[in-house]
Every structure is written in structure tokens, then in C-alpha cells.
XYZ file of N, CA and C in Angstrom:
471
model
N -28.232 -93.781 -52.493
C -26.946 -93.254 -51.440
C -27.432 -93.636 -50.119
N -26.425 -94.178 -49.525
C -26.464 -94.728 -48.063
C -25.685 -93.613 -47.421
N -26.175 -93.468 -46.227
C -25.457 -92.460 -45.217
C -24.640 -93.482 -43.993
N -23.615 -92.851 -43.672
C -22.716 -93.686 -42.641
C -22.375 -92.832 -41.687
N -22.043 -93.115 -40.164
C -21.775 -92.302 -39.166
C -20.258 -91.910 -39.284
N -19.966 -90.895 -39.075
C -18.561 -90.316 -38.759
C -18.176 -90.826 -37.416
N -16.854 -90.573 -37.087
C -16.438 -90.752 -35.964
C -16.778 -89.440 -35.019
N -17.206 -88.702 -35.548
C -17.799 -87.393 -34.709
C -19.202 -87.470 -34.468
N -19.904 -88.548 -35.237
C -21.154 -88.978 -34.760
C -21.055 -90.011 -33.575
N -20.245 -90.806 -33.690
C -19.915 -91.971 -32.717
C -19.561 -91.180 -31.310
N -18.702 -90.327 -31.412
C -18.594 -89.547 -30.121
C -19.617 -88.870 -29.574
N -20.444 -88.297 -30.618
C -21.701 -87.480 -29.868
C -22.631 -88.440 -29.406
N -22.726 -89.580 -29.738
C -23.382 -90.964 -29.423
C -23.048 -91.489 -28.065
N -21.868 -91.230 -27.846
C -21.354 -91.930 -26.569
C -21.904 -91.324 -25.196
N -21.806 -92.051 -24.275
C -22.458 -91.390 -23.011
C -21.840 -90.163 -22.707
N -22.742 -89.219 -21.976
C -22.028 -87.864 -21.507
C -21.798 -86.932 -22.609
N -22.191 -87.053 -24.004
C -22.109 -86.046 -25.008
C -23.476 -85.642 -25.308
N -23.770 -84.540 -25.084
C -25.117 -84.048 -25.746
C -25.185 -82.592 -26.460
N -24.466 -82.431 -27.515
C -24.609 -81.316 -28.203
C -25.735 -81.072 -29.095
N -26.425 -82.159 -29.697
C -27.420 -82.127 -30.628
C -28.806 -82.431 -29.907
N -29.831 -82.014 -30.768
C -31.254 -81.944 -30.286
C -31.565 -83.510 -30.215
N -32.588 -83.727 -29.329
C -32.919 -85.203 -29.365
C -33.515 -85.831 -30.622
N -34.034 -85.019 -31.807
C -34.499 -85.639 -32.993
C -33.205 -85.576 -33.912
N -32.213 -84.721 -33.827
C -30.969 -85.069 -34.364
C -30.009 -86.432 -33.841
N -30.239 -86.645 -32.692
C -29.612 -87.877 -31.904
C -30.548 -89.064 -32.396
N -31.521 -89.086 -32.525
C -32.362 -90.276 -32.954
C -32.235 -90.602 -34.504
N -32.129 -89.638 -35.223
C -31.962 -89.809 -36.465
C -30.603 -90.276 -36.810
N -29.471 -89.667 -36.041
C -28.043 -90.164 -36.269
C -27.857 -91.720 -35.657
N -28.713 -92.045 -34.648
C -28.774 -93.448 -34.166
C -29.078 -94.383 -35.188
N -29.926 -94.203 -36.092
C -30.583 -94.937 -37.179
C -29.980 -94.812 -38.361
N -28.830 -93.997 -38.362
C -28.356 -93.557 -39.880
C -27.470 -94.518 -40.740
N -26.687 -95.354 -39.788
C -25.845 -96.223 -40.083
C -26.353 -97.369 -41.549
N -25.838 -97.072 -42.675
C -26.080 -97.733 -43.793
C -27.824 -97.799 -44.146
N -28.108 -96.760 -43.925
C -29.771 -96.467 -44.061
C -29.634 -95.419 -45.425
N -30.849 -95.722 -46.437
C -30.947 -94.706 -47.636
C -31.133 -93.463 -47.398
N -30.692 -92.431 -48.213
C -30.996 -91.044 -47.659
C -32.420 -90.637 -47.739
N -33.191 -91.393 -48.612
C -34.479 -90.835 -48.694
C -35.522 -91.498 -47.746
N -34.903 -92.614 -47.091
C -35.692 -93.067 -45.846
C -35.316 -91.985 -44.737
N -34.216 -91.799 -44.661
C -34.095 -90.662 -43.138
C -34.854 -89.286 -43.530
N -34.787 -88.800 -45.064
C -35.454 -87.715 -45.131
C -36.692 -87.699 -44.882
N -37.599 -88.785 -45.079
C -38.924 -88.923 -44.630
C -39.432 -88.864 -43.396
N -38.281 -89.239 -42.544
C -38.867 -89.164 -40.961
C -39.286 -87.709 -40.504
N -39.967 -87.729 -39.346
C -40.494 -86.563 -38.969
C -41.288 -85.916 -39.906
N -42.207 -86.472 -40.535
C -43.071 -86.074 -41.389
C -42.489 -84.996 -42.815
N -41.245 -85.253 -43.040
C -40.655 -84.837 -44.037
C -39.463 -83.905 -43.429
N -39.597 -83.420 -42.033
C -38.570 -82.923 -41.526
C -37.012 -83.284 -41.470
N -37.251 -84.643 -41.741
C -35.720 -85.379 -41.532
C -34.991 -84.906 -42.683
N -35.385 -84.221 -43.756
C -34.640 -83.638 -44.969
C -33.810 -82.600 -44.291
N -34.166 -81.560 -43.570
C -33.331 -80.575 -42.975
C -32.449 -81.315 -41.938
N -32.725 -82.190 -41.155
C -31.942 -82.574 -40.026
C -30.850 -83.401 -40.983
N -31.128 -84.265 -41.812
C -30.009 -84.817 -42.581
C -29.144 -83.984 -43.215
N -29.573 -82.893 -43.816
C -28.622 -82.060 -44.363
C -27.894 -81.294 -43.199
N -28.333 -81.001 -42.247
C -27.474 -80.101 -41.133
C -26.508 -81.200 -40.624
N -26.732 -82.562 -40.311
C -25.830 -83.740 -39.873
C -24.741 -83.734 -40.977
N -25.067 -83.619 -42.262
C -23.995 -83.863 -43.359
C -23.272 -82.755 -43.142
N -23.797 -81.413 -43.313
C -23.082 -80.358 -43.280
C -22.126 -80.275 -42.305
N -22.467 -80.640 -40.852
C -21.764 -80.286 -39.715
C -20.751 -81.595 -39.483
N -20.587 -82.486 -40.410
C -19.783 -83.717 -40.530
C -20.176 -85.052 -39.413
N -21.399 -85.099 -39.153
C -21.756 -86.075 -38.315
C -22.123 -87.366 -39.285
N -22.476 -87.155 -40.409
C -22.895 -88.344 -41.457
C -21.988 -87.856 -42.865
N -21.562 -89.187 -43.270
C -21.211 -89.206 -44.633
C -22.065 -89.450 -45.739
N -21.982 -89.464 -47.055
C -22.888 -89.969 -48.261
C -21.843 -91.369 -48.747
N -22.287 -92.220 -49.019
C -21.678 -93.354 -49.716
C -22.596 -93.832 -50.721
N -21.977 -93.673 -51.881
C -22.594 -94.080 -52.824
C -22.263 -95.753 -53.343
N -23.470 -96.474 -53.595
C -23.259 -97.870 -53.564
C -23.886 -98.165 -54.981
N -22.920 -98.820 -55.856
C -23.504 -99.397 -57.227
C -24.347 -100.602 -56.927
N -25.513 -100.428 -57.496
C -26.242 -101.746 -57.448
C -26.129 -102.596 -58.637
N -26.133 -104.032 -58.317
C -25.774 -104.864 -59.526
C -27.211 -104.821 -60.539
N -26.949 -104.940 -61.829
C -27.931 -104.760 -62.799
C -29.001 -105.954 -62.555
N -30.474 -105.601 -62.505
C -31.305 -106.620 -62.482
C -31.008 -107.713 -63.309
N -31.370 -108.962 -62.536
C -31.133 -110.204 -63.577
C -29.778 -110.761 -63.254
N -28.490 -109.895 -63.190
C -27.133 -110.354 -62.887
C -26.974 -111.215 -61.689
N -26.327 -112.181 -61.817
C -26.108 -112.803 -60.291
C -24.930 -112.161 -59.580
N -25.348 -112.513 -58.309
C -24.167 -111.788 -57.474
C -22.993 -112.618 -57.491
N -21.927 -111.957 -57.506
C -20.560 -112.666 -57.347
C -20.107 -112.744 -56.042
N -19.940 -113.921 -55.580
C -19.036 -114.152 -54.423
C -18.547 -115.614 -54.215
N -17.454 -115.390 -53.514
C -16.894 -116.929 -53.278
C -17.935 -117.906 -52.668
N -18.491 -117.540 -51.776
C -19.684 -118.283 -51.250
C -20.698 -119.081 -52.080
N -20.963 -118.117 -52.889
C -21.954 -118.431 -54.072
C -21.328 -119.379 -54.826
N -19.980 -119.012 -55.212
C -19.321 -120.232 -56.211
C -19.184 -121.557 -55.591
N -18.549 -121.395 -54.209
C -18.476 -122.798 -53.547
C -19.914 -123.396 -53.396
N -21.078 -122.971 -53.151
C -22.383 -123.496 -53.125
C -22.603 -124.206 -54.748
N -22.267 -123.253 -55.750
C -22.395 -123.916 -57.183
C -21.508 -125.205 -57.166
N -20.508 -125.193 -56.755
C -19.790 -126.293 -56.921
C -20.425 -127.654 -56.081
N -20.781 -127.121 -54.790
C -21.466 -128.192 -54.096
C -22.550 -128.709 -54.469
N -23.627 -127.928 -55.334
C -24.582 -128.311 -56.153
C -24.168 -129.363 -57.406
N -23.170 -128.839 -57.982
C -22.685 -129.728 -59.142
C -22.284 -131.222 -58.621
N -21.815 -131.370 -57.573
C -21.291 -132.238 -56.788
C -22.405 -133.231 -56.537
N -23.302 -132.693 -55.843
C -24.624 -133.380 -55.378
C -25.442 -133.814 -56.657
N -25.708 -133.172 -57.570
C -26.355 -133.497 -58.946
C -25.950 -134.571 -59.548
N -24.581 -134.411 -59.812
C -23.769 -135.182 -60.823
C -22.996 -136.574 -60.175
N -22.821 -136.515 -58.899
C -21.877 -137.690 -58.233
C -22.787 -138.397 -56.994
N -23.738 -137.631 -56.351
C -24.186 -138.137 -55.245
C -24.835 -139.707 -55.511
N -25.387 -139.708 -56.425
C -25.983 -141.141 -56.770
C -25.263 -142.038 -57.581
N -24.686 -141.460 -58.488
C -23.715 -142.237 -59.114
C -22.636 -142.832 -58.571
N -21.703 -142.017 -58.012
C -20.547 -142.419 -57.375
C -20.533 -141.895 -56.069
N -21.086 -142.097 -54.903
C -21.059 -141.663 -53.588
C -19.676 -141.522 -53.044
N -18.822 -142.089 -53.309
C -17.424 -142.237 -52.846
C -16.705 -140.899 -53.313
N -17.005 -140.538 -54.685
C -16.425 -139.395 -55.257
C -17.221 -138.127 -55.081
N -18.421 -138.183 -54.768
C -19.160 -137.276 -54.026
C -18.557 -136.675 -52.808
N -18.342 -137.667 -52.165
C -17.937 -137.474 -50.476
C -16.743 -136.769 -50.682
N -15.798 -137.301 -51.527
C -14.193 -136.697 -51.709
C -14.611 -135.273 -52.164
N -15.331 -134.790 -52.912
C -15.451 -133.524 -53.218
C -16.291 -132.625 -52.067
N -16.873 -133.019 -51.577
C -17.635 -132.483 -50.574
C -16.535 -132.235 -49.291
N -15.793 -133.092 -49.093
C -14.572 -132.995 -48.098
C -13.720 -131.890 -48.568
N -13.251 -132.125 -49.962
C -12.328 -131.125 -50.589
C -13.030 -129.742 -50.412
N -14.111 -129.334 -50.852
C -14.668 -128.252 -50.795
C -14.663 -127.685 -49.429
N -15.076 -128.454 -48.425
C -15.036 -127.864 -46.937
C -13.711 -127.596 -46.343
N -12.344 -128.147 -47.139
C -11.329 -128.234 -46.566
C -10.758 -126.964 -47.274
N -11.088 -126.322 -48.388
C -10.661 -125.291 -49.173
C -10.760 -124.147 -48.672
N -10.045 -123.397 -47.722
C -10.412 -122.161 -47.124
C -9.889 -120.921 -47.978
N -9.183 -121.119 -48.979
C -9.034 -119.872 -49.709
C -9.340 -119.870 -50.960
N -9.324 -118.957 -51.904
C -9.910 -118.907 -53.260
C -8.941 -119.838 -54.265
N -7.880 -119.891 -53.808
C -6.956 -120.842 -54.734
C -7.096 -122.373 -54.648
N -7.571 -122.607 -53.599
C -7.910 -123.966 -52.833
C -9.308 -124.423 -53.556
N -10.043 -123.499 -53.397
C -11.502 -123.788 -54.192
C -11.403 -123.582 -55.509
N -10.517 -122.957 -56.041
C -10.305 -123.127 -57.646
C -9.710 -124.490 -58.012
N -8.749 -124.856 -57.356
C -8.032 -126.405 -57.456
C -9.344 -127.331 -57.290
N -9.914 -127.283 -56.359
C -11.034 -128.122 -56.156
C -12.087 -128.283 -57.268
N -12.350 -126.961 -57.501
C -13.197 -126.738 -58.899
C -12.655 -127.281 -60.061
N -11.480 -127.098 -60.464
C -10.781 -127.628 -61.708
C -10.781 -129.056 -61.630
N -10.596 -129.723 -60.353
C -10.499 -131.274 -60.371
C -12.085 -131.957 -60.438
N -13.224 -130.916 -60.105
C -14.400 -131.366 -60.282
C -14.899 -131.134 -61.537
N -14.458 -130.262 -62.461
C -14.797 -129.974 -63.659
C -14.119 -131.238 -64.661
N -12.946 -131.729 -64.143
C -12.268 -133.020 -64.832
C -13.109 -134.049 -64.899
N -13.809 -134.227 -63.822
C -14.521 -135.378 -63.229
C -16.032 -135.263 -64.094
N -16.485 -133.984 -64.318
C -17.672 -133.688 -65.048
C -17.456 -134.227 -66.312
N -16.152 -133.778 -66.942
C -15.752 -134.007 -68.396
C -16.075 -135.531 -68.707
N -15.278 -136.254 -67.610
C -15.528 -137.960 -67.839
C -16.810 -138.276 -67.680
N -17.438 -137.691 -66.782
C -18.982 -138.284 -66.456
C -19.932 -138.097 -67.537
N -19.952 -136.765 -67.825
C -20.985 -136.314 -68.632
C -20.460 -135.633 -69.915
N -19.146 -135.123 -70.292
C -18.683 -135.076 -71.648
C -18.167 -133.644 -71.270
N -17.375 -133.255 -72.378
C -16.624 -131.814 -72.347
C -17.615 -130.825 -72.421
N -18.773 -130.972 -73.319
C -19.640 -129.896 -73.669
C -20.475 -129.529 -72.380
N -20.667 -130.429 -71.600
C -21.313 -130.119 -70.306
C -20.468 -129.577 -69.342
N -19.266 -129.825 -69.249
C -18.268 -129.451 -68.369
C -18.005 -128.038 -68.665
N -17.727 -127.939 -69.910
C -17.729 -126.173 -70.285
C -18.677 -125.457 -70.049
N -20.061 -125.891 -70.116
C -21.300 -125.035 -69.762
C -21.141 -124.692 -68.296
N -20.889 -125.682 -67.655
C -20.874 -125.654 -65.927
C -19.637 -124.803 -65.693
N -18.457 -124.782 -66.412
C -17.283 -124.151 -65.806
C -17.627 -122.637 -66.417
N -18.164 -122.380 -67.438
C -18.729 -120.972 -67.847
C -19.272 -120.414 -66.690
N -20.339 -120.951 -66.352
C -21.232 -120.560 -65.224
C -20.690 -120.261 -63.984
N -19.582 -121.316 -63.771
C -18.944 -120.974 -62.359
C -18.081 -119.675 -62.576
N -17.428 -119.338 -63.697
C -16.647 -118.362 -63.917
C -17.696 -117.302 -63.544
N -18.691 -116.878 -64.180
C -19.486 -115.812 -63.895
C -19.938 -115.741 -62.802
N -19.960 -116.496 -61.698
C -20.050 -116.484 -60.019
C -18.930 -115.949 -59.483
N -17.690 -116.085 -60.065
C -16.615 -115.705 -59.197
C -16.466 -114.230 -59.260
N -16.186 -113.574 -57.858
C -15.929 -112.419 -57.862
C -14.992 -111.692 -58.799
N -15.053 -110.256 -59.216
C -14.082 -110.076 -60.155
C -12.724 -109.815 -59.741
N -12.313 -109.910 -58.543
C -10.912 -109.718 -58.007
C -10.218 -111.172 -58.018
N -11.161 -112.339 -58.122
C -10.684 -113.729 -58.135
C -9.783 -113.719 -59.047
N -8.624 -114.446 -59.301
C -7.780 -114.637 -60.283
C -8.327 -115.905 -60.917
N -8.584 -116.040 -62.157
C -9.058 -117.264 -62.956
C -7.760 -118.064 -63.335
N -7.115 -118.730 -62.291
C -5.895 -119.736 -62.740
C -6.048 -120.934 -63.419
N -5.242 -121.508 -64.142
C -5.334 -122.673 -64.830
C -6.445 -122.658 -65.681
N -7.444 -123.849 -65.506
C -8.422 -123.838 -66.720
C -9.510 -123.467 -66.322
N -9.837 -123.137 -64.817
C -11.240 -122.525 -64.503
C -11.513 -121.302 -65.349
């Protein structure tokens, strides 16, 4: 569980406001996106009472963050894009430098998810021609697992 400052906390920390003790204020300064257990351990364990008080008074809120399963890859557009760059370099940089340059430029120019998926589709079509359908299907499946859940898998990706 992570703790987050509320608007009330931001007001308390602004210049001229002093309603909390020095310890409460210092803990509040450190609180943003810190694990609960880390803040509770402060002040030789006295942080637990301070955190509880700040939560009760509305200076902090608790945020529950779901951690990914160990061993599961993080899903992000940036990671998926880097994967496409990697495929481009491994399969085309030596064999067909012009093709590799084309895909590098296309990936850099793709500013939105749809554009990146279009470039990915074109890249996987070239992989099919260069390395075979089975290899392309394996790379495409790995790419799908790297995409964030909210990204629409359009066309053949």
C-alpha cells in the first residue's frame, strides 16, 4: 500500500501554514508514493501512530497498487516499441540496411499506438518473407504480450 498526500496536506506544507508538529510535517513531506511500512518504521517505530493520525485527519490517503506477477513482463508501449527496434536490428541491419533504416524511421515517426501497430504489422510481414511464417508468428505473439491491455490489437498484430 502506498500513501499519497491530499490537498489538505499540500496546504499544510505551503508557506505560512503550521498546524502539525515538526515530526508530522517531516513525515508528510516524505509521504508521496512511499510504502506504508516504510513510513511506519520512522522515528523508531513511532511513525505508525503519526501515519495513523495523518490518515485519520485526511492529510494522507492509501492507494493500493497491484504488483505484476514475478517473471511476467511489464506491458508498455515503450517496451513494445523497443522490441520492434530490436527485431529490426537483429533481422535487417546486416542483411538489408536500407530496410532496417526504413523501419527505424517509421518507428520513430509513429507517435501513437495505431501508427506503431501499423509499422509492427509491416515489420512482421517482412520477417515472414525473410525468416518464415513460423518465426514471424513467434515474434508477433511475443509482441502481443508486451502491449498494454488497453491497446487495441488491430488487423493482424
